Short mmCIF file of C-alpha atoms and ligand atoms in Angstrom, two decimals:
data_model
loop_
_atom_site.label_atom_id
_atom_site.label_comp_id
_atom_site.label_asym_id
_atom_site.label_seq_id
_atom_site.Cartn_x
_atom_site.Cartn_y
_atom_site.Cartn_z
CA UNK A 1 8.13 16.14 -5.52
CA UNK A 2 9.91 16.24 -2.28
CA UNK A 3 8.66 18.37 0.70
CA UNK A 4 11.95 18.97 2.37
CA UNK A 5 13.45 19.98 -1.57
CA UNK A 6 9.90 22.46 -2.13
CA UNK A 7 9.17 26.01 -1.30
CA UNK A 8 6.40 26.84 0.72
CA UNK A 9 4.70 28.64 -2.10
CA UNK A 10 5.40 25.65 -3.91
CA UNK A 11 3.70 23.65 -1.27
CA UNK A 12 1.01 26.48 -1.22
CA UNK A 13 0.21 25.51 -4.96
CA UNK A 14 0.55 21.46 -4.50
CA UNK A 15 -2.58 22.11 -1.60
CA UNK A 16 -4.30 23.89 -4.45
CA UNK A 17 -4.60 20.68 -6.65
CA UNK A 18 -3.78 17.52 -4.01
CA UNK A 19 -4.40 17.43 0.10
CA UNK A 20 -2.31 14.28 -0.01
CA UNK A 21 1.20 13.44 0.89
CA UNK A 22 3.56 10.48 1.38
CA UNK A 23 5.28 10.23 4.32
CA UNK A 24 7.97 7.12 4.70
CA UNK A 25 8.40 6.44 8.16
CA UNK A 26 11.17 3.91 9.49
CA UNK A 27 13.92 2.98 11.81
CA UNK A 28 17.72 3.26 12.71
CA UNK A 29 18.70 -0.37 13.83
CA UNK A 30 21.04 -2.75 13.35
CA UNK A 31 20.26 -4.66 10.07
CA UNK A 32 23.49 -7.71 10.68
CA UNK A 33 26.71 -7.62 9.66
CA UNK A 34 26.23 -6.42 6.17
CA UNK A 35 23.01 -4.34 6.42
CA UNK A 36 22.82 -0.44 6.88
CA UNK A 37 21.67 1.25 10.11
CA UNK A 38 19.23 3.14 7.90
CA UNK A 39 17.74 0.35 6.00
CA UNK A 40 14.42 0.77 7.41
CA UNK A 41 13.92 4.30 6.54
CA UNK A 42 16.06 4.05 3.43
CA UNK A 43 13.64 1.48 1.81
CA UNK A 44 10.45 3.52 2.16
CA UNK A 45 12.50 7.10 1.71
CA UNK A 46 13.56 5.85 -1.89
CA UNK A 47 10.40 3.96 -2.95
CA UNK A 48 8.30 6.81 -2.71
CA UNK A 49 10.88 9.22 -3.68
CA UNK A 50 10.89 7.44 -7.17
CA UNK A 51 6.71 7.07 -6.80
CA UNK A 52 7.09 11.06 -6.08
CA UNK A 53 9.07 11.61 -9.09
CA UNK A 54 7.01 9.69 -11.52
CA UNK A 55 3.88 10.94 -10.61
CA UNK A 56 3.95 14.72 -9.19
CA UNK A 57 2.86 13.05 -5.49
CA UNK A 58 4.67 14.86 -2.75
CA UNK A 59 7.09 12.98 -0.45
CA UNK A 60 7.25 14.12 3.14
CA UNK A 61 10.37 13.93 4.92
CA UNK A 62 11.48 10.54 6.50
CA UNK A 63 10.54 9.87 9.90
CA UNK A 64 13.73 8.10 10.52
CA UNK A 65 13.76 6.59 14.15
CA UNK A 66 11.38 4.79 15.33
CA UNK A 67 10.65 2.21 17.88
CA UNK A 68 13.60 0.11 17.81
CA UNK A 69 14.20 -1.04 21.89
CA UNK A 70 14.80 -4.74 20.74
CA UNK A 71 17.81 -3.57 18.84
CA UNK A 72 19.64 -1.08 21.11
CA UNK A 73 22.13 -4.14 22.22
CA UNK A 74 23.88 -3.70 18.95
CA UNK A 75 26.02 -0.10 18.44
CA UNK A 76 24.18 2.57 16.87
CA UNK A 77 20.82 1.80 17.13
CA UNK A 78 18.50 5.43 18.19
CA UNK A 79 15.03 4.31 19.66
CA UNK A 80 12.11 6.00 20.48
CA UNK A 81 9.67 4.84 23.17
CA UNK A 82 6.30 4.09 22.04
CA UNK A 83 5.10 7.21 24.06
CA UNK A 84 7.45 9.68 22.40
CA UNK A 85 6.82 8.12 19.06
CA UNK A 86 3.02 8.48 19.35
CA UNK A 87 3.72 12.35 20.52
CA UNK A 88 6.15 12.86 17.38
CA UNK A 89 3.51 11.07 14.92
CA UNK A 90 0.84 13.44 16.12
CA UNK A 91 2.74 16.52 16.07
CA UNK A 92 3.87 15.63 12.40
CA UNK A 93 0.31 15.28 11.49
CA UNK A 94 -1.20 18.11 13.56
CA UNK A 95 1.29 20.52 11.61
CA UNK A 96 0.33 19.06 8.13
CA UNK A 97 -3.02 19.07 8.79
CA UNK A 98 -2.87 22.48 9.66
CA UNK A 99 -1.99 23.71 6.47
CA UNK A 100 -4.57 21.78 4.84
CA UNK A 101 -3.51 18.63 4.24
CA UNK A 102 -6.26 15.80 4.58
CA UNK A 103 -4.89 12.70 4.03
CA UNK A 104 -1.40 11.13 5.19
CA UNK A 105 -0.16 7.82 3.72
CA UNK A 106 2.47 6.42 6.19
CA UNK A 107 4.66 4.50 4.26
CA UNK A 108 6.92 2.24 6.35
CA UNK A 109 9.71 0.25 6.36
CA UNK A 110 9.85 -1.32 9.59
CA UNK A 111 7.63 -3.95 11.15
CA UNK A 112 8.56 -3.08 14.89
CA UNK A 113 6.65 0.45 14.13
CA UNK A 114 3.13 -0.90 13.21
CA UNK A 115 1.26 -1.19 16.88
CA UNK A 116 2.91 2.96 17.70
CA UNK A 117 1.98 3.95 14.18
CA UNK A 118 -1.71 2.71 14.31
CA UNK A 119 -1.60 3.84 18.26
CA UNK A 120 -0.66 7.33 17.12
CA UNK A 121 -4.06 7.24 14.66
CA UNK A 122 -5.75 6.05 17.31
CA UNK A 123 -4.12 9.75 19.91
CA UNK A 124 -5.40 11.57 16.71
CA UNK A 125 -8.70 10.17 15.68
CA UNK A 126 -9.69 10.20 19.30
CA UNK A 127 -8.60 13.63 19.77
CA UNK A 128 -11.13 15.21 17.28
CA UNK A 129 -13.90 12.86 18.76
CA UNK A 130 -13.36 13.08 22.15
CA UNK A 131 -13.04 17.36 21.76
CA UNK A 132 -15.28 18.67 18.87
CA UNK A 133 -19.00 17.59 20.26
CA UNK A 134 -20.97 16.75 17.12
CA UNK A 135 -18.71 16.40 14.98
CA UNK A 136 -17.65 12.96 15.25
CA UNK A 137 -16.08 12.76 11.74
CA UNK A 138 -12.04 13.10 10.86
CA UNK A 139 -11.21 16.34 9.55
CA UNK A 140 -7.91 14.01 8.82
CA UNK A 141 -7.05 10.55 7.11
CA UNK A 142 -4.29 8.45 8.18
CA UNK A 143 -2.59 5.12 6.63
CA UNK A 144 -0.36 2.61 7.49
CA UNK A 145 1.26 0.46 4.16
CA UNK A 146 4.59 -1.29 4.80
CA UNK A 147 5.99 -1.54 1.85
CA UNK A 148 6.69 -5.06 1.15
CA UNK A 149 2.62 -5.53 1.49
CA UNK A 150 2.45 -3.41 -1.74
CA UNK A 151 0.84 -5.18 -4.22
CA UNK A 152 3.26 -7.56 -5.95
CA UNK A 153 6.39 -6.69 -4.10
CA UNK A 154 6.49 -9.81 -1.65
CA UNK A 155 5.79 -11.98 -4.40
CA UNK A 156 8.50 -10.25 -6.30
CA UNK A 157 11.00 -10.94 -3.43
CA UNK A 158 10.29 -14.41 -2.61
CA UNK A 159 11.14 -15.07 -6.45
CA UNK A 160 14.78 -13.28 -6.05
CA UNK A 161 15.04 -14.93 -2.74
CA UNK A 162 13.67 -18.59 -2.69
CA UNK A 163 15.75 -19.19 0.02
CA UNK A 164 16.98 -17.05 3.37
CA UNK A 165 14.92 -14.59 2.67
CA UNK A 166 14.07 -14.00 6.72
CA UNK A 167 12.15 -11.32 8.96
CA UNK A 168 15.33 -8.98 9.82
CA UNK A 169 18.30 -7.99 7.81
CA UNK A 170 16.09 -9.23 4.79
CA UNK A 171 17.55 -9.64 1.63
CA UNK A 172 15.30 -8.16 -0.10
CA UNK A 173 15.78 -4.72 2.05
CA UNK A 174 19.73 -5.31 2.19
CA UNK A 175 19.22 -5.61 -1.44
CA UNK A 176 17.74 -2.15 -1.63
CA UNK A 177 19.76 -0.10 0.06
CA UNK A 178 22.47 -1.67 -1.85
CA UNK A 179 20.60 -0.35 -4.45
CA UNK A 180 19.90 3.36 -3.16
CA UNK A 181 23.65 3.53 -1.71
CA UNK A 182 25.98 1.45 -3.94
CA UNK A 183 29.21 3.00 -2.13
CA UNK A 184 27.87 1.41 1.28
CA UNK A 185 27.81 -2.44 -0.20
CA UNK A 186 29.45 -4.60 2.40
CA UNK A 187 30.66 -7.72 1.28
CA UNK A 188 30.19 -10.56 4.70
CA UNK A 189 30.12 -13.76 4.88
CA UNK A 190 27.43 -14.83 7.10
CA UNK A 191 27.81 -17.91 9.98
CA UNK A 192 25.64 -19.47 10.25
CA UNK A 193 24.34 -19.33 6.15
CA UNK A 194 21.04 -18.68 7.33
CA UNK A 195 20.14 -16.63 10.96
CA UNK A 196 18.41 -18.77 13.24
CA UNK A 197 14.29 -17.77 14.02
CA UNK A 198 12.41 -16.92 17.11
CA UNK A 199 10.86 -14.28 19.66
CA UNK A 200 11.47 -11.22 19.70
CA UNK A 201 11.68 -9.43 23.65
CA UNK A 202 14.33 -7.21 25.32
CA UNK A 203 17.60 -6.10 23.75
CA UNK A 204 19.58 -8.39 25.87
CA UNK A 205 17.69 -11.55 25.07
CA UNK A 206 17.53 -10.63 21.38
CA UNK A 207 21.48 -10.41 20.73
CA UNK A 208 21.38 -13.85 23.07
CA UNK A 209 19.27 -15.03 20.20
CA UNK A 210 20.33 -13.62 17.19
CA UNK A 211 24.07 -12.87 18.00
CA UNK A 212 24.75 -11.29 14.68
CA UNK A 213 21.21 -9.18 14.28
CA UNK A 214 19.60 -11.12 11.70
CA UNK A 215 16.64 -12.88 11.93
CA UNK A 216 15.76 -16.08 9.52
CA UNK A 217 18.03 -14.65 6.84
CA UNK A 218 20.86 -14.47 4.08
CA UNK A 219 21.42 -11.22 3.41
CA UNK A 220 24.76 -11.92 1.34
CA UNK A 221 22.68 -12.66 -1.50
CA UNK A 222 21.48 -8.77 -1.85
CA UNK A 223 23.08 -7.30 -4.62
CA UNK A 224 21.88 -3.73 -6.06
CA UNK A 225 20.40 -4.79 -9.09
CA UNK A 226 17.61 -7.26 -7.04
CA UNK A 227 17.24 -3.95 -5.22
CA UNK A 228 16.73 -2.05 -8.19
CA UNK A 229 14.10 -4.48 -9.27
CA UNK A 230 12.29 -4.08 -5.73
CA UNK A 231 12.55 -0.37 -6.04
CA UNK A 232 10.97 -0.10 -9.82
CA UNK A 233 7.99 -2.73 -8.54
CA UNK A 234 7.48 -1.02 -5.25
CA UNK A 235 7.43 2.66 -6.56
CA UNK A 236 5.11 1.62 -9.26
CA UNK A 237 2.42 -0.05 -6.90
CA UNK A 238 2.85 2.70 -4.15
CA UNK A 239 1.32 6.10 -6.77
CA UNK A 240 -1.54 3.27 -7.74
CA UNK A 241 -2.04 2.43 -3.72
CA UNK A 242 -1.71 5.97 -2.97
CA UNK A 243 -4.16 7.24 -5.25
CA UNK A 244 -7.00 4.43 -3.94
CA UNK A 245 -6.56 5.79 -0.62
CA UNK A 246 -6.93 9.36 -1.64
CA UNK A 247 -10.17 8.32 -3.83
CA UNK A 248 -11.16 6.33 -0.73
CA UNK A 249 -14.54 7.21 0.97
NI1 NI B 1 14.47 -3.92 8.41
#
C-alpha cells in the first residue's frame, strides 16, 4: 500500500488498524558511469514498495534528495544541506504524526544521510522534551535501517559480488536499479576494473579522487536478475524488521 497511490479515507482506515509507515529516504548523486542518479532512493523506494505489497504495510513517499555535497562535482547531482535536510525530516514527521501516526521506519538507501537522519530524531525527540514539561516521553518513534544492514542482504551481496563489490556505485545497488528500471541498463566498461578507495571530503577533492564517481567498485557486473535477487531478500527481511520495531517497547 502506497501513500502517494491512497485516498485519505483510505489512509483514515489504515490509522484505524496500523500507526506505522515506511518511509524510504535517499539521494540524487552520481552513482559512476553506469549507475543511475536515483539509485539511492530507487533501492529503498522499490524494496519497500514490494515489502508494502506483500504485506498491507504502507509506503510513504520517497524522500529523494538528500545530503549529497561530496557529489555535486559530477552533473546532476541535487543536495540538501544538513540544516535543510533536518528541517524537511521534521516537517515530514510533524505532518504524519499529526494525523496519528506513531511510528516512522526510515528506510534508506544512502550512507552519506545517516548523521542528518539521526540529527533530525535528535530536532524531534528534543522538541517534545525540551517543550511539554512532564512529559518527557515520545508521543513519536523514529528509525533509521539502511537497507543493505537488513538481515541477510549484505551477506547475500557479497556472495553475487566476491569481488568489486565497493562503497559507491555498488554493484549490488547498480544491480537493483537495473532491476527496478531495465530500460535504463547502461552497458560501460569501467578503467580502472575496480575504483580506487579512500576519504571522502569536498566535491572537488572527491572527483580528484575518484575521477569516474565510484568508490572501491565494479559495477559492470550488475545485471537485473542479481538485482532481482537483492530486491526479493531485502523486501522479505524489511515487513519482518518493520514489524519488530512496531512491536518494540
Ligand atoms: Ni549509492
Amino acid at each position: 500500500m502506497q501513500l502517494h497511490q491512497s485516498s485519505w479515507p483510505e489512509i483514515d482506515a489504515y490509522l484505524q488498524r496500523s500507526k506505522g509507515i515506511i518511509v524510504p529516504i535517499g539521494s540524487t548523486e552520481q552513482h559512476g558511469p553506469n549507475g543511475l542518479l536515483g539509485t539511492d532512493a530507487i533501492c529503498p523506494e522499490v524494496i519497500a514498495r514490494r515489502a508494502g505489497d506483500a504485506s498491507g504495510i504502507l509506503i510513504g513517499p520517497t524522500f529523494n534528495v538528500g545530503q549529497a555535497q561530496h557529489h555535486l562535482a559530477f552533473p546532476g547531482t541535487i543536495s540538501l544541506r544538513p540544516s535543510t535536510m533536518i528541517a524537511a525530516i521534521y516537517d515530514w514527521t510533524a505532518s504524519l504524526t499529526r494525523h496519528g501516526f506513531e511510528r516512522i521506519y526510515w528506510f534508506n538507501g544512502h550512507g552519506g544521510n545517516i548523521a542528518t537522519i539521526n540529527a533530525a530524531f535528535s530536532e524531534i525527540y528534543g522538541d517534545w522534551s525540551l517543550k511539554r514539561a512532564g512529559a518527557n516521553t515520545q508521543p513519536v518513534r523514529c528509525f533509521l535501517r539502511n537497507w543493505w544492514e537488513l538481515g541477510g542482504v549484505g551477506d547475500l551481496c557479497r556472495q553475487l559480488f566476491p569481488v568489486g563489490e565497493g562503497s559507491h556505485a555498488t554493484a549490488s545497488e547498480v544491480s537493483v536499479t537495473y532491476a527496478a528500471y531495465p530500460d535504463a541498463v547502461k552497458q560501460v566498461e569501467m578503467t580502472p576494473k575496480i575504483a580506487p578507495n579512500g576519504p571522502i571530503l569536498d566535491a572537488d577533492d572527491y572527483r580528484r579522487r575518484f575521477p569516474d564517481g565510484r568508490i572501491g567498485s565494479d559495477p559492470s557486473q550488475a545485471t537485473a536478475e542479481k538485482g532481482e535477487k537483492i530486491i526479493a531478500a531485502a523486501s522479505k527481511a524489511l515487513v519482518g524488521d518493520f514489524e519488530r520495531f512496531l512491536a518494540a517497547n
